[in-house]
Amino acid sequence: MNPFEPHVAPQGRYDTNRACAEIGISRSTLNRYCRAGRIHPGYHKANMRPFFKGSEILRLWRMIV
């Protein structure tokens, strides 16, 4: 896990890879947190791929530090 607060814009949208890199966790850990309800993704209407708001990334990072 990344010991430094992620540098993300609170209203920004980040794909799964970028969210994992900012928090410092693997994709499988992020998926586990999603299933447990610790972070809530949004979904693009065109292709239904998940994205994570910067505010959600920061909230999760503060929760697991």
PDB file of N, CA and C in Angstrom, residues 12-56:
ATOM      1  N   GLY A  12     -12.346  13.932 -10.285  1.00  0.00           N
ATOM      2  CA  GLY A  12     -11.798  13.223 -11.428  1.00  0.00           C
ATOM      3  C   GLY A  12     -12.293  11.790 -11.500  1.00  0.00           C
ATOM      4  N   ARG A  13     -12.211  11.220 -12.696  1.00  0.00           N
ATOM      5  CA  ARG A  13     -12.596   9.828 -12.915  1.00  0.00           C
ATOM      6  C   ARG A  13     -11.344   9.056 -13.308  1.00  0.00           C
ATOM      7  N   TYR A  14     -11.122   7.914 -12.665  1.00  0.00           N
ATOM      8  CA  TYR A  14      -9.906   7.144 -12.878  1.00  0.00           C
ATOM      9  C   TYR A  14     -10.263   5.695 -13.172  1.00  0.00           C
ATOM     10  N   ASP A  15      -9.549   5.116 -14.141  1.00  0.00           N
ATOM     11  CA  ASP A  15      -9.805   3.712 -14.464  1.00  0.00           C
ATOM     12  C   ASP A  15      -9.219   2.819 -13.373  1.00  0.00           C
ATOM     13  N   THR A  16      -9.467   1.547 -13.497  1.00  0.00           N
ATOM     14  CA  THR A  16      -9.064   0.585 -12.475  1.00  0.00           C
ATOM     15  C   THR A  16      -7.553   0.571 -12.268  1.00  0.00           C
ATOM     16  N   ASN A  17      -6.798   0.558 -13.359  1.00  0.00           N
ATOM     17  CA  ASN A  17      -5.337   0.523 -13.235  1.00  0.00           C
ATOM     18  C   ASN A  17      -4.797   1.746 -12.507  1.00  0.00           C
ATOM     19  N   ARG A  18      -5.301   2.911 -12.846  1.00  0.00           N
ATOM     20  CA  ARG A  18      -4.827   4.147 -12.208  1.00  0.00           C
ATOM     21  C   ARG A  18      -5.232   4.182 -10.738  1.00  0.00           C
ATOM     22  N   ALA A  19      -6.442   3.741 -10.421  1.00  0.00           N
ATOM     23  CA  ALA A  19      -6.893   3.710  -9.026  1.00  0.00           C
ATOM     24  C   ALA A  19      -6.004   2.785  -8.208  1.00  0.00           C
ATOM     25  N   CYS A  20      -5.679   1.624  -8.760  1.00  0.00           N
ATOM     26  CA  CYS A  20      -4.803   0.680  -8.055  1.00  0.00           C
ATOM     27  C   CYS A  20      -3.421   1.278  -7.844  1.00  0.00           C
ATOM     28  N   ALA A  21      -2.902   1.947  -8.850  1.00  0.00           N
ATOM     29  CA  ALA A  21      -1.578   2.548  -8.743  1.00  0.00           C
ATOM     30  C   ALA A  21      -1.550   3.663  -7.703  1.00  0.00           C
ATOM     31  N   GLU A  22      -2.589   4.470  -7.655  1.00  0.00           N
ATOM     32  CA  GLU A  22      -2.637   5.577  -6.696  1.00  0.00           C
ATOM     33  C   GLU A  22      -2.741   5.075  -5.260  1.00  0.00           C
ATOM     34  N   ILE A  23      -3.526   4.027  -5.048  1.00  0.00           N
ATOM     35  CA  ILE A  23      -3.701   3.495  -3.696  1.00  0.00           C
ATOM     36  C   ILE A  23      -2.537   2.591  -3.318  1.00  0.00           C
ATOM     37  N   GLY A  24      -1.978   1.913  -4.322  1.00  0.00           N
ATOM     38  CA  GLY A  24      -0.871   0.997  -4.062  1.00  0.00           C
ATOM     39  C   GLY A  24      -1.340  -0.406  -3.727  1.00  0.00           C
ATOM     40  N   ILE A  25      -2.429  -0.839  -4.378  1.00  0.00           N
ATOM     41  CA  ILE A  25      -2.960  -2.181  -4.162  1.00  0.00           C
ATOM     42  C   ILE A  25      -3.107  -2.871  -5.516  1.00  0.00           C
ATOM     43  N   SER A  26      -3.336  -4.175  -5.488  1.00  0.00           N
ATOM     44  CA  SER A  26      -3.513  -4.929  -6.730  1.00  0.00           C
ATOM     45  C   SER A  26      -4.968  -4.850  -7.192  1.00  0.00           C
ATOM     46  N   ARG A  27      -5.178  -5.257  -8.445  1.00  0.00           N
ATOM     47  CA  ARG A  27      -6.540  -5.264  -8.994  1.00  0.00           C
ATOM     48  C   ARG A  27      -7.438  -6.219  -8.218  1.00  0.00           C
ATOM     49  N   SER A  28      -6.902  -7.365  -7.818  1.00  0.00           N
ATOM     50  CA  SER A  28      -7.736  -8.329  -7.085  1.00  0.00           C
ATOM     51  C   SER A  28      -8.153  -7.768  -5.724  1.00  0.00           C
ATOM     52  N   THR A  29      -7.268  -7.010  -5.093  1.00  0.00           N
ATOM     53  CA  THR A  29      -7.621  -6.384  -3.811  1.00  0.00           C
ATOM     54  C   THR A  29      -8.688  -5.324  -4.026  1.00  0.00           C
ATOM     55  N   LEU A  30      -8.565  -4.529  -5.090  1.00  0.00           N
ATOM     56  CA  LEU A  30      -9.577  -3.518  -5.392  1.00  0.00           C
ATOM     57  C   LEU A  30     -10.917  -4.187  -5.671  1.00  0.00           C
ATOM     58  N   ASN A  31     -10.919  -5.278  -6.412  1.00  0.00           N
ATOM     59  CA  ASN A  31     -12.166  -6.003  -6.678  1.00  0.00           C
ATOM     60  C   ASN A  31     -12.777  -6.541  -5.392  1.00  0.00           C
ATOM     61  N   ARG A  32     -11.938  -7.022  -4.485  1.00  0.00           N
ATOM     62  CA  ARG A  32     -12.434  -7.516  -3.187  1.00  0.00           C
ATOM     63  C   ARG A  32     -13.061  -6.376  -2.392  1.00  0.00           C
ATOM     64  N   TYR A  33     -12.437  -5.202  -2.404  1.00  0.00           N
ATOM     65  CA  TYR A  33     -13.000  -4.043  -1.709  1.00  0.00           C
ATOM     66  C   TYR A  33     -14.327  -3.616  -2.336  1.00  0.00           C
ATOM     67  N   CYS A  34     -14.446  -3.738  -3.659  1.00  0.00           N
ATOM     68  CA  CYS A  34     -15.705  -3.402  -4.333  1.00  0.00           C
ATOM     69  C   CYS A  34     -16.813  -4.357  -3.908  1.00  0.00           C
ATOM     70  N   ARG A  35     -16.502  -5.650  -3.891  1.00  0.00           N
ATOM     71  CA  ARG A  35     -17.514  -6.642  -3.480  1.00  0.00           C
ATOM     72  C   ARG A  35     -17.926  -6.456  -2.027  1.00  0.00           C
ATOM     73  N   ALA A  36     -16.986  -6.016  -1.184  1.00  0.00           N
ATOM     74  CA  ALA A  36     -17.284  -5.810   0.238  1.00  0.00           C
ATOM     75  C   ALA A  36     -17.990  -4.477   0.490  1.00  0.00           C
ATOM     76  N   GLY A  37     -18.068  -3.615  -0.532  1.00  0.00           N
ATOM     77  CA  GLY A  37     -18.742  -2.335  -0.383  1.00  0.00           C
ATOM     78  C   GLY A  37     -17.877  -1.240   0.206  1.00  0.00           C
ATOM     79  N   ARG A  38     -16.562  -1.435   0.220  1.00  0.00           N
ATOM     80  CA  ARG A  38     -15.669  -0.425   0.787  1.00  0.00           C
ATOM     81  C   ARG A  38     -15.392   0.709  -0.193  1.00  0.00           C
ATOM     82  N   ILE A  39     -15.565   0.461  -1.499  1.00  0.00           N
ATOM     83  CA  ILE A  39     -15.421   1.489  -2.523  1.00  0.00           C
ATOM     84  C   ILE A  39     -16.504   1.234  -3.563  1.00  0.00           C
ATOM     85  N   HIS A  40     -17.052   2.301  -4.103  1.00  0.00           N
ATOM     86  CA  HIS A  40     -18.170   2.187  -5.033  1.00  0.00           C
ATOM     87  C   HIS A  40     -17.775   2.743  -6.397  1.00  0.00           C
ATOM     88  N   PRO A  41     -17.689   1.877  -7.402  1.00  0.00           N
ATOM     89  CA  PRO A  41     -17.346   2.360  -8.735  1.00  0.00           C
ATOM     90  C   PRO A  41     -18.562   2.933  -9.448  1.00  0.00           C
ATOM     91  N   GLY A  42     -18.281   3.794 -10.410  1.00  0.00           N
ATOM     92  CA  GLY A  42     -19.296   4.218 -11.359  1.00  0.00           C
ATOM     93  C   GLY A  42     -19.048   3.433 -12.630  1.00  0.00           C
ATOM     94  N   TYR A  43     -19.968   3.493 -13.589  1.00  0.00           N
ATOM     95  CA  TYR A  43     -19.804   2.743 -14.824  1.00  0.00           C
ATOM     96  C   TYR A  43     -20.064   3.652 -16.012  1.00  0.00           C
ATOM     97  N   HIS A  44     -19.194   3.577 -17.011  1.00  0.00           N
ATOM     98  CA  HIS A  44     -19.389   4.323 -18.243  1.00  0.00           C
ATOM     99  C   HIS A  44     -20.606   3.748 -18.969  1.00  0.00           C
ATOM    100  N   LYS A  45     -21.452   4.606 -19.475  1.00  0.00           N
ATOM    101  CA  LYS A  45     -22.661   4.145 -20.155  1.00  0.00           C
ATOM    102  C   LYS A  45     -22.345   3.442 -21.472  1.00  0.00           C
ATOM    103  N   ALA A  46     -21.324   3.897 -22.176  1.00  0.00           N
ATOM    104  CA  ALA A  46     -21.029   3.350 -23.498  1.00  0.00           C
ATOM    105  C   ALA A  46     -20.519   1.915 -23.442  1.00  0.00           C
ATOM    106  N   ASN A  47     -19.648   1.604 -22.486  1.00  0.00           N
ATOM    107  CA  ASN A  47     -19.035   0.281 -22.481  1.00  0.00           C
ATOM    108  C   ASN A  47     -19.135  -0.443 -21.132  1.00  0.00           C
ATOM    109  N   MET A  48     -19.790   0.160 -20.163  1.00  0.00           N
ATOM    110  CA  MET A  48     -20.002  -0.418 -18.832  1.00  0.00           C
ATOM    111  C   MET A  48     -18.711  -0.750 -18.085  1.00  0.00           C
ATOM    112  N   ARG A  49     -17.624  -0.097 -18.433  1.00  0.00           N
ATOM    113  CA  ARG A  49     -16.377  -0.283 -17.688  1.00  0.00           C
ATOM    114  C   ARG A  49     -16.426   0.563 -16.428  1.00  0.00           C
ATOM    115  N   PRO A  50     -15.879   0.038 -15.336  1.00  0.00           N
ATOM    116  CA  PRO A  50     -15.920   0.798 -14.084  1.00  0.00           C
ATOM    117  C   PRO A  50     -14.911   1.939 -14.079  1.00  0.00           C
ATOM    118  N   PHE A  51     -15.257   2.982 -13.346  1.00  0.00           N
ATOM    119  CA  PHE A  51     -14.325   4.060 -13.054  1.00  0.00           C
ATOM    120  C   PHE A  51     -14.497   4.412 -11.592  1.00  0.00           C
ATOM    121  N   PHE A  52     -13.499   5.073 -11.050  1.00  0.00           N
ATOM    122  CA  PHE A  52     -13.528   5.435  -9.639  1.00  0.00           C
ATOM    123  C   PHE A  52     -13.308   6.927  -9.511  1.00  0.00           C
ATOM    124  N   LYS A  53     -14.185   7.598  -8.790  1.00  0.00           N
ATOM    125  CA  LYS A  53     -14.013   9.030  -8.546  1.00  0.00           C
ATOM    126  C   LYS A  53     -12.841   9.233  -7.593  1.00  0.00           C
ATOM    127  N   GLY A  54     -12.175  10.361  -7.745  1.00  0.00           N
ATOM    128  CA  GLY A  54     -11.057  10.674  -6.874  1.00  0.00           C
ATOM    129  C   GLY A  54     -11.456  10.705  -5.412  1.00  0.00           C
ATOM    130  N   SER A  55     -12.660  11.175  -5.129  1.00  0.00           N
ATOM    131  CA  SER A  55     -13.126  11.228  -3.736  1.00  0.00           C
ATOM    132  C   SER A  55     -13.258   9.820  -3.148  1.00  0.00           C
ATOM    133  N   GLU A  56     -13.677   8.846  -3.962  1.00  0.00           N
ATOM    134  CA  GLU A  56     -13.775   7.463  -3.492  1.00  0.00           C
ATOM    135  C   GLU A  56     -12.389   6.871  -3.246  1.00  0.00           C
TER     136      GLU A  56
END
